[in-house]
Tab-separated table of C-alpha atoms in Angstrom:
chain	number	residue	atom	x	y	z
D	1	MET	CA	109.611	99.001	79.840
D	2	LEU	CA	107.302	99.452	82.833
D	3	ALA	CA	103.690	100.572	82.366
D	4	THR	CA	104.422	103.343	84.872
D	5	ASP	CA	107.138	104.778	82.633
D	6	THR	CA	106.278	108.433	81.883
D	7	LYS	CA	106.816	108.086	78.138
D	8	ILE	CA	104.562	105.048	77.974
D	9	THR	CA	101.911	106.788	80.076
D	10	ASN	CA	101.978	109.850	77.834
D	11	TYR	CA	101.752	107.635	74.751
D	12	CYS	CA	98.674	105.935	76.208
D	13	ILE	CA	97.093	109.313	76.949
D	14	GLN	CA	97.758	110.524	73.390
D	15	LYS	CA	96.010	107.481	71.947
D	16	SER	CA	93.025	107.554	74.309
D	17	ASP	CA	89.832	109.533	74.750
D	18	THR	CA	90.594	112.084	77.450
D	19	PRO	CA	88.572	114.566	79.525
D	20	SER	CA	87.630	118.006	78.226
D	21	SER	CA	89.863	121.054	77.894
D	22	LEU	CA	88.106	122.456	80.969
D	23	CYS	CA	89.241	119.416	82.945
D	24	LYS	CA	92.758	120.135	81.712
D	25	LYS	CA	92.473	123.728	82.956
D	26	LEU	CA	91.246	122.449	86.313
D	27	GLU	CA	94.162	120.025	86.477
D	28	GLU	CA	96.632	122.821	85.746
D	29	HIS	CA	94.977	125.168	88.240
D	30	THR	CA	95.156	122.493	90.936
D	31	GLN	CA	98.800	121.693	90.221
D	32	ASN	CA	99.762	125.378	90.331
D	33	ASN	CA	97.693	126.508	93.295
D	34	ILE	CA	96.480	123.678	95.527
D	35	PRO	CA	98.557	121.649	98.018
D	36	TYR	CA	98.666	117.877	97.467
D	37	ALA	CA	97.854	118.254	93.775
D	38	GLN	CA	99.127	114.700	93.280
D	39	MET	CA	95.733	113.607	94.595
D	40	LEU	CA	94.284	114.279	91.140
D	41	VAL	CA	93.500	111.120	89.187
D	42	GLY	CA	95.077	112.477	85.991
D	43	GLU	CA	94.142	112.069	82.341
D	44	LEU	CA	94.803	108.362	81.881
D	45	GLU	CA	92.832	107.231	84.908
D	46	ALA	CA	90.045	109.670	84.033
D	47	SER	CA	89.968	108.127	80.560
D	48	VAL	CA	89.594	104.668	82.112
D	49	LEU	CA	86.789	105.873	84.391
D	50	GLY	CA	84.975	107.378	81.436
D	51	PHE	CA	85.333	104.154	79.454
D	52	LEU	CA	83.934	102.133	82.364
D	53	LEU	CA	80.983	104.488	82.838
D	54	ARG	CA	80.046	104.271	79.184
D	55	SER	CA	80.558	100.499	79.115
D	56	ILE	CA	78.010	99.858	81.865
D	57	LYS	CA	75.751	102.742	80.759
D	58	ALA	CA	75.975	104.290	84.211
D	59	LYS	CA	73.572	107.092	85.131
D	60	LYS	CA	73.904	107.409	88.894
D	61	VAL	CA	77.440	107.902	90.234
D	62	LEU	CA	78.696	108.260	93.812
D	63	GLU	CA	82.157	109.597	94.615
D	64	PHE	CA	84.002	109.484	97.927
D	65	GLY	CA	86.486	112.376	97.853
D	66	THR	CA	85.858	115.454	95.704
D	67	PHE	CA	89.152	117.359	96.137
D	68	THR	CA	89.048	120.063	93.422
D	69	GLY	CA	86.410	118.303	91.361
D	70	TYR	CA	88.449	116.958	88.448
D	71	SER	CA	87.274	113.360	88.626
D	72	ALA	CA	83.659	114.376	89.272
D	73	LEU	CA	83.652	116.550	86.158
D	74	ALA	CA	85.427	113.914	84.074
D	75	MET	CA	82.802	111.359	85.130
D	76	ALA	CA	79.907	113.760	84.549
D	77	GLU	CA	81.134	114.189	80.978
D	78	ASN	CA	80.573	110.457	80.435
D	79	ILE	CA	77.025	109.995	81.726
D	80	PRO	CA	73.707	110.967	80.088
D	81	ASP	CA	72.112	114.382	80.498
D	82	ASP	CA	69.696	112.948	83.068
D	83	GLY	CA	72.548	111.330	85.005
D	84	GLU	CA	73.924	112.495	88.338
D	85	VAL	CA	77.241	112.483	90.167
D	86	ILE	CA	76.974	112.871	93.935
D	87	THR	CA	80.395	113.652	95.367
D	88	LEU	CA	81.253	113.655	99.065
D	89	ASP	CA	83.983	115.614	100.844
D	90	ILE	CA	84.715	117.404	104.108
D	91	ASN	CA	86.843	120.282	102.780
D	92	PRO	CA	84.746	123.269	101.638
D	93	GLU	CA	87.838	125.166	100.483
D	94	THR	CA	88.817	122.688	97.791
D	95	VAL	CA	85.179	122.007	96.927
D	96	ASN	CA	84.730	125.729	96.224
D	97	VAL	CA	87.428	125.388	93.565
D	98	ALA	CA	85.427	122.515	92.104
D	99	LEU	CA	82.214	124.535	92.091
D	100	ASP	CA	83.859	127.388	90.185
D	101	PHE	CA	84.972	125.052	87.413
D	102	TRP	CA	81.784	122.985	87.274
D	103	LYS	CA	79.818	126.180	86.615
D	104	GLN	CA	81.825	126.627	83.426
D	105	SER	CA	80.776	123.243	82.041
D	106	PRO	CA	77.446	122.153	80.548
D	107	HIS	CA	77.992	118.932	82.489
D	108	GLY	CA	78.306	120.728	85.815
D	109	LYS	CA	74.545	120.607	86.301
D	110	LYS	CA	74.833	116.832	86.730
D	111	ILE	CA	77.101	117.161	89.788
D	112	LYS	CA	75.889	117.507	93.364
D	113	SER	CA	78.398	118.221	96.124
D	114	VAL	CA	77.687	117.180	99.701
D	115	ILE	CA	79.956	118.517	102.453
D	116	GLY	CA	80.339	116.406	105.581
D	117	PRO	CA	81.714	113.079	106.855
D	118	ALA	CA	81.147	110.664	103.993
D	119	LEU	CA	80.350	107.658	106.176
D	120	GLU	CA	77.461	109.599	107.690
D	121	THR	CA	76.317	111.142	104.425
D	122	VAL	CA	76.180	107.878	102.491
D	123	LYS	CA	73.747	106.436	105.034
D	124	THR	CA	71.271	109.214	104.192
D	125	LEU	CA	71.279	108.545	100.441
D	126	LYS	CA	68.098	106.664	99.619
D	127	LYS	CA	69.074	105.473	96.164
D	128	GLU	CA	71.215	102.956	94.309
D	129	PHE	CA	74.273	103.837	92.257
D	130	ASP	CA	75.557	102.336	89.030
D	131	PHE	CA	79.141	103.416	89.622
D	132	ILE	CA	80.996	104.307	92.822
D	133	PHE	CA	84.461	105.843	92.883
D	134	ILE	CA	86.384	105.725	96.171
D	135	ASP	CA	89.273	108.174	96.435
D	136	ALA	CA	89.206	109.717	99.899
D	137	ASP	CA	91.063	109.202	103.205
D	138	LYS	CA	92.688	105.802	103.127
D	139	VAL	CA	92.106	104.759	106.739
D	140	ASN	CA	88.367	104.575	106.038
D	141	TYR	CA	88.652	102.773	102.697
D	142	LEU	CA	87.243	99.470	103.941
D	143	GLU	CA	84.237	101.165	105.539
D	144	TYR	CA	83.643	103.171	102.372
D	145	LEU	CA	83.585	99.934	100.406
D	146	LYS	CA	81.219	98.221	102.831
D	147	GLN	CA	78.797	101.131	102.617
D	148	SER	CA	79.207	101.255	98.850
D	149	LEU	CA	78.196	97.630	98.439
D	150	LYS	CA	74.938	98.432	100.254
D	151	VAL	CA	73.962	101.094	97.714
D	152	LEU	CA	75.462	99.536	94.572
D	153	SER	CA	73.006	98.460	91.880
D	154	ASP	CA	73.027	94.799	90.849
D	155	ASN	CA	74.978	95.517	87.667
D	156	GLY	CA	76.978	98.377	89.134
D	157	MET	CA	80.702	98.786	89.617
D	158	VAL	CA	83.009	100.114	92.332
D	159	ALA	CA	86.399	101.597	91.455
D	160	ILE	CA	88.903	102.266	94.229
D	161	ASP	CA	91.951	104.462	93.666
D	162	ASN	CA	95.456	104.333	95.199
D	163	VAL	CA	95.279	100.655	96.123
D	164	LEU	CA	98.978	100.117	95.379
D	165	TRP	CA	99.974	103.133	97.473
D	166	GLY	CA	103.254	103.747	95.740
D	167	GLY	CA	104.266	100.119	96.226
D	168	GLU	CA	103.956	100.368	100.010
D	169	VAL	CA	101.344	97.582	99.987
D	170	LEU	CA	104.169	95.103	99.434
D	171	LYS	CA	105.657	95.878	102.837
D	172	GLU	CA	105.281	93.235	105.524
D	173	GLU	CA	106.416	95.319	108.485
D	174	ASN	CA	106.865	98.924	109.634
D	175	CYS	CA	103.736	99.970	107.763
D	176	ASP	CA	101.951	103.214	108.601
D	177	ASN	CA	98.207	103.312	109.253
D	178	GLN	CA	97.300	104.253	105.694
D	179	THR	CA	99.304	101.400	104.233
D	180	LYS	CA	97.776	98.954	106.707
D	181	ALA	CA	94.293	100.172	105.814
D	182	ILE	CA	94.874	99.636	102.095
D	183	GLN	CA	96.402	96.208	102.682
D	184	GLU	CA	93.354	95.284	104.779
D	185	LEU	CA	91.046	96.518	102.033
D	186	ASN	CA	92.849	94.592	99.302
D	187	ASN	CA	92.839	91.406	101.367
D	188	PHE	CA	89.150	91.838	102.170
D	189	ILE	CA	88.241	92.179	98.504
D	190	SER	CA	90.402	89.264	97.354
D	191	LYS	CA	88.725	86.926	99.867
D	192	ARG	CA	85.160	87.839	98.880
D	193	ASP	CA	83.893	85.028	96.658
D	194	ASP	CA	80.687	86.960	96.007
D	195	LEU	CA	82.592	89.731	94.223
D	196	SER	CA	84.186	89.879	90.794
D	197	LYS	CA	87.386	91.895	91.049
D	198	THR	CA	90.515	92.928	89.231
D	199	LEU	CA	93.346	95.126	90.450
D	200	LEU	CA	94.918	97.171	87.676
D	201	PRO	CA	98.370	98.818	87.914
D	202	ILE	CA	97.006	102.045	86.446
D	203	ARG	CA	98.742	105.048	88.013
D	204	ASP	CA	98.706	104.190	91.747
D	205	GLY	CA	96.468	101.158	91.406
D	206	LEU	CA	92.782	100.908	90.528
D	207	PHE	CA	90.655	98.118	92.011
D	208	LEU	CA	87.479	97.297	90.052
D	209	ILE	CA	84.682	95.394	91.777
D	210	GLN	CA	81.250	94.077	90.818
D	211	LYS	CA	78.753	91.830	92.529
D	212	LYS	CA	78.519	88.313	91.098
């Protein structure tokens, strides 16, 4: 049975630590009201992110791609009270949904939203991050990673979502620009001897990276 089988996925979720009930409400609100709700990371991936954050004792988190704020809130729930999640996006409409839900959580105070082109914003951030989650427009994935490595702490970790792209990464021809961008990213990472990396077939693929 494949790991992507729905029954297996649900079984894994039932046996795992999962985000709060407020995150669940945000997930349901997004699915019922917001276009492209499939962009949400979902409970299992959020559980993995939380586990990783706790494992490395992350305090400072950077996120590329806020959408409706589910992953930012799920990550904020797994960092200390003096931690911070800075999340970058260009869509104020979906970010407003995020803000409404974050206000309902005691962890919302840890989250800072920045609206604007992420590649410009990240260059203005004068700090290092313990954990960086990349889940924004795919054509800029490689540039997001390059900028992330510049602001990643020595013991930090980068997690990149959607790196299997529904299996499209296996194509060798007739690839669209998004698929090509993800293939380029994956190849770039695999060839970097200075990086520790593992690509996990969780949901739509999660690439984990650390500096050696």
